[in-house]
XYZ file of C-alpha atoms in Angstrom:
769
model
C 75.987 230.325 3.615
C 74.772 233.481 3.486
C 74.970 234.315 7.159
C 78.838 232.855 7.067
C 79.435 235.570 4.238
C 78.334 237.727 6.124
C 79.553 237.019 9.570
C 82.463 236.394 8.016
C 83.949 239.293 6.695
C 83.666 241.646 9.506
C 86.446 242.744 10.145
C 86.346 244.880 13.927
C 90.466 245.479 14.170
C 92.872 245.186 17.044
C 95.704 247.403 17.307
C 99.281 247.019 18.213
C 101.292 249.672 20.332
C 102.967 251.537 17.146
C 99.658 252.020 15.585
C 101.367 250.130 12.099
C 99.837 246.521 13.164
C 96.958 244.887 13.941
C 94.902 241.480 14.385
C 91.354 240.818 13.688
C 89.306 237.773 14.636
C 86.840 235.537 11.848
C 84.600 233.627 12.555
C 84.128 230.692 10.834
C 81.103 228.206 10.091
C 79.975 226.311 13.568
C 82.089 227.496 15.614
C 85.747 228.055 14.309
C 87.219 231.004 14.484
C 90.112 231.839 12.482
C 92.961 234.920 13.558
C 93.966 237.408 10.768
C 97.335 239.495 11.300
C 97.955 242.543 10.025
C 101.174 245.070 8.694
C 99.599 247.714 7.278
C 103.842 249.364 6.820
C 104.598 246.416 4.768
C 101.451 245.559 3.597
C 101.268 241.876 4.975
C 98.407 239.872 5.722
C 98.604 236.085 7.572
C 95.937 234.490 8.504
C 95.523 231.018 9.970
C 96.478 232.091 13.729
C 94.692 229.858 16.678
C 95.005 231.610 19.944
C 98.715 230.078 20.830
C 100.306 230.718 17.535
C 99.087 234.457 17.413
C 100.021 234.518 20.890
C 103.202 233.850 19.837
C 103.761 235.840 16.566
C 102.349 238.863 19.091
C 105.679 238.197 21.142
C 107.807 237.671 18.714
C 107.060 241.592 17.074
C 106.531 243.375 20.840
C 109.582 241.375 22.569
C 106.890 240.240 25.312
C 104.262 237.589 25.975
C 100.614 238.942 25.543
C 98.408 236.816 27.032
C 95.600 236.199 25.086
C 92.985 234.922 27.887
C 90.161 235.624 24.295
C 89.805 236.109 21.073
C 86.863 239.223 21.280
C 86.566 242.565 21.037
C 88.111 244.359 24.178
C 90.096 241.587 26.066
C 93.333 242.401 24.730
C 95.435 243.950 28.060
C 99.022 244.414 26.194
C 97.752 248.213 24.906
C 97.524 249.481 27.996
C 100.169 250.920 30.078
C 97.824 252.489 32.638
C 96.089 249.733 35.475
C 94.848 246.899 33.049
C 93.420 244.916 35.713
C 90.551 247.904 36.883
C 87.618 247.323 33.774
C 86.209 250.028 34.855
C 87.999 253.963 34.103
C 90.195 255.962 36.118
C 91.609 258.467 37.147
C 95.542 260.027 36.415
C 97.531 262.867 38.343
C 100.161 262.803 35.016
C 99.181 264.144 31.781
C 100.565 261.048 29.843
C 100.074 260.655 25.784
C 97.426 257.793 24.769
C 98.590 254.516 24.101
C 97.405 252.662 21.211
C 95.120 250.633 22.265
C 92.428 247.662 20.956
C 89.317 248.194 21.347
C 86.538 251.786 20.898
C 84.423 251.971 23.734
C 82.480 254.970 24.926
C 82.088 256.968 27.707
C 80.298 260.283 28.996
C 80.315 262.491 31.075
C 77.830 264.650 33.265
C 78.913 268.195 33.863
C 77.934 269.046 37.460
C 80.299 272.001 37.295
C 79.214 275.688 38.232
C 80.572 276.449 34.747
C 81.409 274.457 31.229
C 83.557 272.277 30.725
C 86.043 271.488 27.704
C 86.559 268.504 26.892
C 90.125 267.159 25.616
C 91.292 264.324 24.053
C 95.662 263.981 24.158
C 96.731 262.139 21.281
C 99.731 259.557 21.189
C 102.118 262.433 21.019
C 100.706 263.794 23.916
C 98.958 267.163 22.448
C 95.295 267.955 22.780
C 93.020 267.768 20.777
C 89.728 269.393 21.224
C 86.282 267.725 21.188
C 83.601 270.105 22.997
C 82.019 271.791 25.020
C 79.316 270.260 28.191
C 76.970 272.711 29.327
C 76.312 272.765 33.560
C 73.545 269.765 34.222
C 74.007 268.160 30.321
C 75.984 265.017 29.247
C 78.338 264.630 26.667
C 79.318 261.277 25.223
C 82.468 260.143 23.207
C 83.856 257.130 21.163
C 87.541 256.392 22.019
C 89.820 253.505 22.615
C 90.523 251.742 25.487
C 92.944 253.642 27.981
C 93.219 256.972 25.549
C 93.389 259.903 28.439
C 91.004 262.712 27.938
C 91.193 266.177 29.868
C 88.117 267.900 31.369
C 88.998 271.693 32.794
C 86.827 274.662 33.105
C 86.145 276.208 29.788
C 87.772 279.151 31.253
C 90.061 278.082 33.529
C 92.611 274.611 31.974
C 94.624 274.727 35.216
C 90.981 273.312 37.624
C 91.096 269.876 35.188
C 91.235 266.405 35.567
C 93.031 263.867 33.843
C 90.733 260.578 32.744
C 92.032 256.917 31.580
C 89.117 255.454 29.359
C 87.977 251.920 30.591
C 88.820 248.529 28.893
C 85.032 248.032 28.408
C 81.983 250.434 28.228
C 80.451 251.413 31.678
C 77.002 252.766 30.448
C 77.330 254.792 33.458
C 78.538 258.860 33.625
C 81.525 260.291 34.694
C 80.466 262.160 36.927
C 83.018 265.926 36.881
C 81.841 268.721 39.787
C 84.083 271.475 41.733
C 85.536 268.865 43.873
C 87.135 266.643 41.706
C 88.721 269.359 39.580
C 90.382 271.545 42.927
C 92.158 268.463 44.199
C 91.944 265.050 45.253
C 90.929 265.579 48.568
C 88.072 266.464 46.548
C 87.486 268.825 49.649
C 84.978 272.423 48.943
C 85.936 274.870 50.617
C 83.566 276.206 52.743
C 83.281 280.332 51.543
C 83.181 281.565 48.012
C 87.373 282.273 47.473
C 87.051 281.923 43.225
C 87.863 285.797 43.561
C 84.414 286.388 41.441
C 80.554 285.057 42.130
C 78.464 282.503 41.778
C 74.956 281.986 40.767
C 72.717 280.767 41.630
C 68.653 279.683 42.239
C 66.809 279.186 44.896
C 62.917 279.135 45.226
C 62.581 280.973 41.451
C 64.929 284.233 42.689
C 68.415 284.504 41.138
C 71.325 284.776 43.251
C 74.482 286.091 42.723
C 77.534 285.340 45.798
C 80.469 287.368 45.908
C 84.079 286.499 47.442
C 82.839 288.460 51.088
C 79.986 286.534 51.703
C 77.829 289.028 50.309
C 74.681 287.835 48.743
C 72.666 289.753 46.020
C 69.712 288.879 44.046
C 69.528 289.382 40.680
C 66.603 288.586 39.421
C 63.676 288.531 41.321
C 60.879 286.567 39.849
C 57.223 286.148 41.641
C 55.649 284.546 38.734
C 54.349 280.977 38.177
C 54.887 281.082 34.379
C 58.153 282.565 33.650
C 60.855 281.221 35.455
C 64.691 280.778 35.613
C 66.522 276.978 34.848
C 69.177 276.665 36.762
C 70.528 273.691 34.029
C 71.382 276.945 31.953
C 73.542 279.663 33.473
C 76.209 280.400 31.315
C 79.020 282.709 32.970
C 82.128 284.470 30.737
C 85.279 283.450 30.718
C 85.709 286.412 33.177
C 83.141 285.597 34.803
C 81.808 289.627 34.571
C 78.876 288.238 33.326
C 76.095 286.071 32.759
C 73.576 284.446 30.688
C 70.197 283.018 32.312
C 67.564 281.518 30.563
C 64.427 282.455 31.631
C 61.526 279.869 30.028
C 57.056 279.707 30.016
C 57.324 275.932 30.475
C 54.836 274.096 27.983
C 51.225 273.035 28.541
C 51.265 269.877 30.591
C 49.431 268.154 28.069
C 48.327 264.176 28.971
C 48.587 260.615 27.061
C 46.452 258.076 29.049
C 46.586 254.826 28.185
C 44.751 252.182 29.553
C 46.124 248.477 29.593
C 43.217 246.176 29.651
C 45.246 243.007 30.893
C 48.132 243.617 33.447
C 49.291 240.913 34.957
C 49.872 241.758 38.353
C 46.119 242.554 38.950
C 42.946 241.622 37.434
C 41.361 245.184 37.016
C 42.323 247.421 34.405
C 45.395 250.192 35.137
C 45.724 253.779 33.600
C 48.547 255.425 32.863
C 49.490 258.610 32.034
C 52.420 260.291 30.343
C 53.417 263.874 29.164
C 52.708 264.395 25.874
C 52.926 267.638 23.389
C 51.301 266.749 19.992
C 50.789 269.114 17.373
C 50.400 272.641 17.961
C 50.234 272.722 22.116
C 52.251 275.928 23.992
C 55.790 274.365 23.970
C 58.611 275.546 26.601
C 59.591 279.229 25.039
C 63.127 280.535 26.308
C 64.536 283.860 26.783
C 68.484 284.818 27.877
C 68.944 287.511 30.025
C 71.740 289.001 30.373
C 73.381 289.963 33.209
C 76.806 292.612 34.761
C 77.981 290.473 37.811
C 80.335 293.097 38.778
C 77.141 295.826 38.855
C 74.837 293.504 40.088
C 72.282 294.290 37.861
C 70.568 292.434 34.423
C 71.643 294.082 30.913
C 68.807 294.554 28.525
C 68.230 292.935 25.227
C 66.237 293.180 22.312
C 64.415 289.535 22.106
C 63.074 290.706 18.488
C 65.225 288.288 16.770
C 64.311 285.292 18.482
C 60.410 285.336 19.826
C 58.496 282.327 18.769
C 60.883 279.574 19.465
C 60.680 276.235 18.837
C 63.636 275.454 21.032
C 66.754 277.758 21.748
C 69.973 275.381 21.757
C 73.103 277.154 23.654
C 76.714 277.631 21.629
C 78.354 279.426 24.444
C 80.461 282.344 24.794
C 82.705 283.745 23.101
C 86.829 282.839 23.712
C 87.057 286.232 24.730
C 83.876 286.610 27.022
C 82.787 289.341 24.595
C 79.886 287.768 22.884
C 77.020 285.288 23.783
C 76.169 282.771 21.419
C 73.442 281.050 20.494
C 70.950 278.841 18.253
C 66.984 279.821 17.221
C 64.701 277.265 15.769
C 61.710 279.147 15.326
C 58.061 277.428 15.311
C 56.982 276.401 12.300
C 61.089 275.448 11.068
C 61.324 278.182 8.332
C 63.764 280.345 9.917
C 66.909 279.358 12.088
C 69.460 281.594 13.906
C 72.755 281.567 15.644
C 72.363 284.643 17.560
C 74.754 286.351 19.684
C 74.212 288.604 22.411
C 76.916 291.041 23.318
C 77.675 292.389 27.161
C 76.495 295.125 25.669
C 73.624 293.850 25.361
C 73.518 293.876 21.550
C 71.296 291.826 19.907
C 73.000 289.749 16.020
C 72.079 287.898 13.135
C 75.295 286.321 12.578
C 73.962 282.702 10.814
C 70.743 282.975 9.432
C 68.937 280.309 7.439
C 64.975 280.186 5.428
C 63.368 278.757 3.308
C 59.394 278.776 2.649
C 59.150 274.820 3.396
C 60.982 273.861 6.859
C 64.439 273.401 7.792
C 65.240 270.040 8.438
C 66.899 270.371 11.687
C 66.017 267.127 13.161
C 68.524 264.775 10.753
C 70.621 268.023 9.235
C 71.222 270.382 12.254
C 75.189 270.494 11.548
C 77.521 272.413 13.270
C 80.994 272.558 14.121
C 82.687 275.863 16.170
C 85.823 276.259 16.085
C 86.807 278.104 19.117
C 90.092 279.275 18.469
C 89.460 281.395 15.016
C 85.646 282.129 16.033
C 84.713 280.400 12.980
C 81.730 277.623 12.457
C 81.462 274.692 9.621
C 77.785 274.512 8.995
C 75.416 272.745 7.260
C 72.836 273.774 4.738
C 70.689 272.868 1.950
C 70.372 276.934 0.913
C 71.372 276.366 -2.748
C 68.746 272.568 -3.099
C 71.523 269.998 -1.909
C 72.960 269.538 1.708
C 76.366 270.967 2.267
C 78.895 272.783 4.275
C 79.765 276.458 4.950
C 82.341 278.006 6.836
C 81.424 281.162 9.088
C 83.271 284.131 10.214
C 81.222 284.920 13.803
C 83.199 287.707 14.107
C 81.712 289.575 11.500
C 78.840 287.293 11.316
C 79.815 286.310 7.762
C 79.896 283.718 5.248
C 83.430 283.176 4.326
C 83.349 280.286 1.587
C 81.239 277.555 0.666
C 83.572 273.823 1.862
C 81.174 271.511 -0.730
C 79.243 272.019 -3.101
C 77.613 269.631 -5.956
C 74.463 267.788 -6.532
C 75.244 265.148 -3.991
C 75.040 266.418 0.063
C 77.234 265.559 3.222
C 75.046 263.340 4.816
C 77.567 263.821 8.537
C 80.656 265.291 9.279
C 83.161 262.469 10.998
C 86.483 264.362 11.723
C 87.381 267.648 12.026
C 91.011 268.797 11.928
C 90.980 272.789 13.161
C 95.283 272.635 12.741
C 94.985 271.170 9.512
C 91.078 272.461 8.197
C 90.507 269.847 7.023
C 87.213 267.902 7.193
C 86.456 264.436 6.945
C 82.426 263.372 5.957
C 80.332 261.241 4.783
C 78.764 262.171 1.146
C 75.713 260.513 -0.594
C 75.493 260.844 -4.712
C 78.963 261.717 -4.905
C 80.920 259.080 -7.758
C 78.172 259.321 -11.056
C 75.799 256.760 -12.093
C 75.892 254.629 -8.507
C 72.793 254.546 -6.334
C 72.363 257.686 -5.476
C 72.057 256.950 -1.437
C 75.016 255.149 -1.409
C 77.679 256.627 1.506
C 81.156 257.437 0.725
C 84.448 258.736 2.810
C 86.085 261.649 1.726
C 88.096 264.908 2.862
C 88.262 268.230 1.987
C 90.231 271.435 3.372
C 88.577 273.978 5.161
C 88.394 276.773 2.437
C 86.739 274.698 -0.049
C 89.526 272.687 -1.913
C 91.234 269.598 -1.842
C 88.056 267.424 -1.996
C 88.989 263.633 -2.056
C 86.785 260.206 -1.841
C 88.782 258.260 0.042
C 86.851 255.240 0.031
C 85.786 253.438 -3.347
C 83.763 250.460 -5.057
C 80.070 250.510 -6.529
C 78.429 250.085 -2.784
C 77.684 251.586 0.506
C 80.535 252.558 2.560
C 81.502 251.965 6.663
C 85.145 252.393 8.131
C 87.046 252.199 11.183
C 89.825 254.403 12.103
C 93.254 253.213 12.672
C 93.659 255.291 16.557
C 95.739 257.624 14.614
C 93.759 258.175 11.799
C 96.437 257.112 9.524
C 94.916 253.915 8.457
C 91.470 253.409 6.884
C 89.977 250.275 6.593
C 86.991 250.257 5.105
C 83.877 248.342 4.118
C 81.820 248.423 1.364
C 78.929 246.387 -0.083
C 75.151 245.790 -1.757
C 71.804 244.410 -0.899
C 73.187 242.011 -3.994
C 77.091 241.743 -3.330
C 78.342 240.937 0.302
C 81.307 243.199 1.011
C 84.592 243.620 0.631
C 86.732 244.952 3.305
C 89.776 246.929 1.983
C 93.016 248.555 4.199
C 92.960 251.835 2.723
C 95.911 255.003 3.765
C 94.272 257.082 5.728
C 95.422 260.212 4.066
C 95.274 259.466 0.654
C 92.858 257.078 0.428
C 94.791 254.583 -1.859
C 94.736 250.328 -1.259
C 97.036 248.932 0.420
C 95.441 246.041 0.849
C 92.481 243.728 0.436
C 91.694 242.665 4.389
C 88.411 240.473 2.756
C 87.444 239.492 -0.827
C 83.634 239.504 -1.089
C 82.436 236.328 -1.766
C 79.712 237.064 -4.240
C 81.395 233.504 -6.649
C 80.405 231.194 -3.867
C 76.935 232.494 -3.380
C 76.438 232.255 -6.730
C 76.979 229.114 -7.054
C 74.677 227.815 -3.815
C 72.651 228.846 -5.944
C 71.568 232.338 -4.084
C 68.346 233.949 -4.797
C 69.876 237.437 -4.250
C 67.620 240.829 -4.395
C 67.119 242.571 -7.573
C 68.149 246.642 -7.609
C 65.977 248.065 -9.745
C 65.919 252.031 -10.422
C 62.938 254.276 -13.079
C 62.095 257.981 -13.168
C 59.553 258.987 -10.682
C 56.597 260.776 -11.581
C 58.375 263.776 -13.321
C 60.014 261.668 -15.325
C 63.618 262.518 -14.584
C 64.011 261.879 -10.647
C 65.574 258.184 -10.132
C 63.455 255.985 -8.041
C 65.462 253.564 -6.787
C 64.172 250.130 -4.995
C 64.035 247.064 -4.057
C 62.461 243.093 -5.262
C 62.736 240.175 -3.055
C 61.150 236.695 -4.641
C 60.549 233.668 -3.409
C 63.404 230.992 -2.353
C 61.292 228.447 -4.913
C 60.398 231.476 -7.240
C 58.727 229.694 -10.358
C 59.207 232.319 -13.228
C 56.202 230.592 -15.259
C 54.091 231.633 -12.024
C 52.355 234.998 -11.498
C 53.313 236.116 -7.552
C 50.616 238.963 -5.783
C 53.323 242.151 -4.721
C 53.261 243.588 -1.137
C 55.472 246.189 -0.738
C 56.850 247.178 2.635
C 56.906 251.035 3.026
C 57.931 253.731 5.592
C 57.761 257.152 4.046
C 59.067 258.975 6.745
C 60.636 262.775 5.832
C 63.269 261.668 8.712
C 65.192 259.213 6.086
C 65.704 257.083 3.793
C 64.048 252.961 3.585
C 65.755 251.229 1.117
C 67.735 248.580 2.218
C 71.752 249.761 1.050
C 74.077 247.012 2.541
C 74.335 243.528 2.226
C 72.408 241.326 4.047
C 70.478 238.125 5.201
C 67.242 240.935 5.215
C 65.465 237.390 6.983
C 62.476 239.563 7.438
C 61.763 240.322 4.224
C 62.451 237.411 3.038
C 60.330 235.695 4.746
C 57.149 237.148 3.619
C 58.761 236.881 -0.013
C 58.424 232.833 0.838
C 54.780 232.825 1.734
C 54.536 233.176 -1.993
C 54.564 237.141 -2.600
C 56.993 239.211 -4.932
C 57.995 241.908 -1.861
C 59.121 245.275 -2.742
C 61.218 248.292 -1.010
C 61.723 251.430 -2.413
C 62.416 256.304 -1.858
C 59.399 257.788 -3.516
C 59.893 261.260 -3.589
C 59.364 263.112 -0.148
C 61.795 261.173 1.703
C 65.561 262.198 2.924
C 69.033 262.336 1.798
C 67.941 263.320 -1.656
C 67.655 266.694 -2.736
C 66.104 270.148 -1.399
C 63.135 269.852 -3.884
C 62.921 266.061 -3.766
C 62.306 266.069 0.257
C 60.173 269.005 0.333
C 57.710 267.158 -1.627
C 56.313 265.784 1.923
C 55.408 269.430 2.931
C 52.297 269.383 4.685
C 51.902 266.663 2.244
C 52.666 263.808 4.370
C 49.663 261.687 2.459
C 51.596 261.966 -1.283
C 53.706 259.151 1.017
C 55.533 259.069 -2.621
C 52.745 257.033 -3.561
C 52.596 258.244 -7.357
C 56.495 257.219 -7.393
C 56.231 253.631 -5.922
C 52.988 253.266 -8.158
C 55.106 253.784 -11.156
C 58.236 252.095 -9.890
C 56.255 249.037 -9.095
C 54.229 248.686 -12.645
C 57.698 249.547 -15.036
C 58.923 246.499 -13.226
C 56.413 244.244 -13.297
C 56.620 245.684 -17.625
C 59.704 243.492 -17.981
C 58.680 240.920 -14.992
C 54.988 238.849 -15.998
C 55.390 237.029 -12.606
C 54.729 240.328 -10.807
C 51.127 240.874 -11.268
C 49.263 243.960 -10.469
C 45.526 242.796 -10.355
C 47.126 241.710 -6.371
C 49.395 244.778 -5.057
C 49.234 244.961 -1.403
C 50.957 247.071 1.192
C 51.274 246.789 4.617
C 54.165 249.705 7.474
C 53.782 250.803 10.556
C 54.110 253.520 12.838
C 54.127 256.258 9.967
C 54.123 253.076 7.182
C 50.918 252.185 9.099
C 49.262 256.187 8.266
C 50.562 255.560 4.631
C 49.041 252.236 4.436
C 45.571 253.543 5.300
C 45.827 256.542 2.860
C 47.209 254.201 -0.160
C 43.493 252.422 0.514
C 41.896 256.089 0.489
C 44.130 258.012 -2.107
C 45.031 255.021 -4.462
C 42.525 252.323 -3.947
C 42.329 250.950 -7.499
C 45.882 250.049 -7.084
C 46.318 248.639 -3.858
C 43.757 245.783 -3.516
C 44.711 245.419 0.374
C 46.736 247.024 3.437
C 47.598 246.508 7.062
C 47.877 249.589 9.171
C 49.985 248.579 12.465
C 50.230 251.922 14.737
C 49.050 254.347 12.356
C 49.187 258.196 13.122
C 45.783 258.289 10.757
C 46.149 261.897 11.837
C 49.150 264.251 12.295
C 47.066 266.050 15.137
C 46.951 263.269 17.110
C 50.322 262.424 17.553
C 53.741 263.928 18.694
C 54.751 267.800 17.988
C 58.627 267.579 16.811
C 57.772 265.189 14.581
C 54.553 266.467 13.059
C 55.320 270.536 13.204
C 58.061 269.690 10.980
C 57.104 268.174 8.265
C 53.733 269.432 8.439
C 54.332 273.232 9.891
C 53.082 275.611 12.427
C 50.432 277.277 13.152
C 48.038 273.444 13.030
C 46.101 274.235 9.820
C 44.077 272.409 7.034
C 46.971 270.899 5.684
C 46.475 268.702 8.844
C 42.633 267.790 8.356
C 43.886 266.789 4.007
C 46.350 264.663 5.274
C 43.811 263.084 7.553
C 43.255 259.129 7.716
C 40.489 259.823 9.649
C 38.981 263.057 7.617
C 39.411 261.009 4.557
C 37.953 257.798 4.940
C 35.124 257.709 3.540
C 37.579 257.120 0.591
C 38.464 254.190 1.350
C 38.376 250.910 -0.984
C 40.147 247.390 -0.707
C 40.831 245.509 2.327
C 41.884 247.505 5.272
C 43.308 245.554 8.522
C 43.947 247.957 11.626
C 46.030 246.994 14.075
C 46.800 248.696 17.549
C 48.256 247.974 21.101
C 46.315 249.239 24.226
C 49.799 250.416 25.388
C 51.726 252.473 22.211
C 53.099 255.139 24.451
C 55.076 256.370 21.012
C 51.549 257.342 19.045
C 48.447 257.906 20.652
C 46.520 254.308 20.481
C 43.523 257.365 19.640
C 44.404 257.363 16.252
C 43.523 254.605 14.879
C 40.175 254.169 17.302
C 38.929 257.191 15.484
C 39.987 256.168 12.205
C 38.001 252.680 13.055
C 34.909 254.906 13.970
C 35.029 257.066 11.066
C 34.937 253.998 8.522
C 32.185 253.041 11.054
C 30.522 255.937 10.047
C 31.374 255.763 6.933
C 30.023 252.107 6.536
C 33.507 250.916 5.048
C 34.210 247.170 6.586
C 37.314 246.324 7.408
C 39.264 244.211 9.852
C 40.720 245.149 12.991
C 43.426 243.447 15.604
C 43.483 244.741 18.971
C 46.857 243.742 21.170
C 46.185 243.700 24.609
C 49.220 244.775 25.948
C 50.779 245.815 22.695
C 53.258 248.940 22.538
C 54.172 250.456 19.602
C 54.666 248.115 16.532
C 52.962 245.085 18.279
C 51.508 243.470 14.923
C 55.765 242.592 14.795
C 54.966 240.330 17.102
C 54.202 236.351 16.444
C 50.412 236.952 16.957
C 50.317 239.932 14.986
C 52.351 238.258 12.014
C 50.321 235.900 12.122
C 47.632 237.231 11.691
C 48.888 239.915 9.060
C 50.157 236.417 7.028
C 46.626 234.982 7.152
C 44.784 238.380 6.401
C 47.270 238.948 3.125
C 46.954 235.135 1.998
C 42.881 235.865 2.176
C 42.752 238.594 0.181
C 45.831 238.524 -1.807
C 45.840 234.332 -2.286
C 42.457 234.137 -2.434
C 42.526 231.462 0.163
C 40.504 231.053 2.775
C 42.386 228.942 5.408
C 43.463 230.731 8.201
C 47.559 230.867 7.531
C 50.170 230.445 10.947
C 53.396 232.209 10.972
């Protein structure tokens, strides 16, 4: 019943020309299908179509027969006036309006030109819609509809362009855009430089400028092996009078060595070495340098505002070519700046972020550049919540805060530069609802006109019609199957229900729903949200051991919010446990203060909130046994599972730690320096399971694979070594050939089931899954 409800609630629309009518297919029990035809303009929904009857109805609506060879997404052929027999995309000679299309596809363009290219979508009125800029050597990824038209042109010269019609099916290969393609159909490269401007190249570390008359000159000579020029980071001004070229010092060449103990193709073990930077290692250091191409010389610039970078991100030249811009992320992630370098060599700050903890660059660096008005929409947590701000880049000043309130912007979905409106995914926008539930909202650039377009007490996902006039809104909760509603794309007003929630049918089938539970955390105020999953044969008269599945990585939140069968959690519950999942302080997508708990404090993992939550849930649920609490986790969750017995061994009695990073100095640089800071200090030692191994209480199972290239397997071995020296008893499972998360394989799951059965259910007999 559960699988039927989930599958038959999915609405994948196939829009017909005109943009008011679409059809979708429902999966019925067994192998049956039902096709539904929707007229958004008339607010009608007709179901029960078989393949032939749907084709007849479509012929009546469209005035011509459509061959419906398949009812799966991506197979409809009536919407593309181009060569529909060709499943690949194609280049066009003439610019035409994008047709109304049947299915979404993803495309990617690889820029092999000598300068950045601008990407524009040609809308249904044959008007270009700016979608981004792809720098030299980079790939741009876009979501579109089959047959939609895209214009790719040199950023500073729209006449050098090519037109591309998206394919009917996703093409995983990147579409290569090079100078030959942009200069004409014959693709012939001219034998000499007749662009009227110099061409920049890097040969053997030396920067060369080649001029119209064939003359070549060295712009910068470099004999150093540590100060190199990057041939993929050459940014030429729109008038081609200036160029910024990035010089860099390479990152530390640090290898992680893995020993494959049991290779399949030979008897003897093999050694595999991979490049792997860890916290504290030397990163690549970039330094943009400015050149005057007409004067054939470098213009000196001061790097005081962007020394000690963790990374720089190109923004590009402004439209007038007066200033080059980039983002500076300082090592330690406490300062973030948008920096401008004028053609005169002046360096200034345009946007600046500063914090005493960390700037969440890895999940919240959300920006949208508006080239024509030299503005940028910028995400920041400066007021305690992740919100949008509008900056004037000409003056380098804040114009206004766009969104505000005790809720946050999770992602920007769409920006209309003409109407100056933003569509975004927001969390915590509806008072009284779970603050993690996502809503779609719209707001004007000046902060006025905030409108929530979705409705329903649950988390939302949505699909737009090709012209954005209509919105298909799907919402659900873990204890409520999806409801799907067609809405007006501008106002959010409900047009009609496409699929009703089938909660009543599940209730009639005695469905064992996950239970949502919330209670204040350690501060007595901030609500902590989680779920409880009981066994299928649950008996309220019994007492069940509690098993928590933990992942507390600060990059996200992890308690499920949308409806699903959650078979993995249920599988563990059906072995005789009450399974709990929750997000404590230190995880993401709440307030800045909520998130900051993790700073230099990874071992906290929200445990004060978790333990309080479990105790308060059990206070009104006598079938939850607080004397038998276990915990399991993978990766960062493996680190937390180990920490549970080190710092809270009086509460947790057994822990299975799979592929854990047990010392943050042993793990990947970006993740650990983002949350633990730089330089590496005593906080890394304090958070280390290895350093604190002597504090271990309870029953621990360590799981590791010898081919884990995500978290160094030595992290687990060093933890084991420290436990040995401390005289601690524990179990260890080494899986030959195992990669990251190998404990989730069949054998790993079997061994964990046996481990928890022995230590939480007090059953000695080995149990297989």
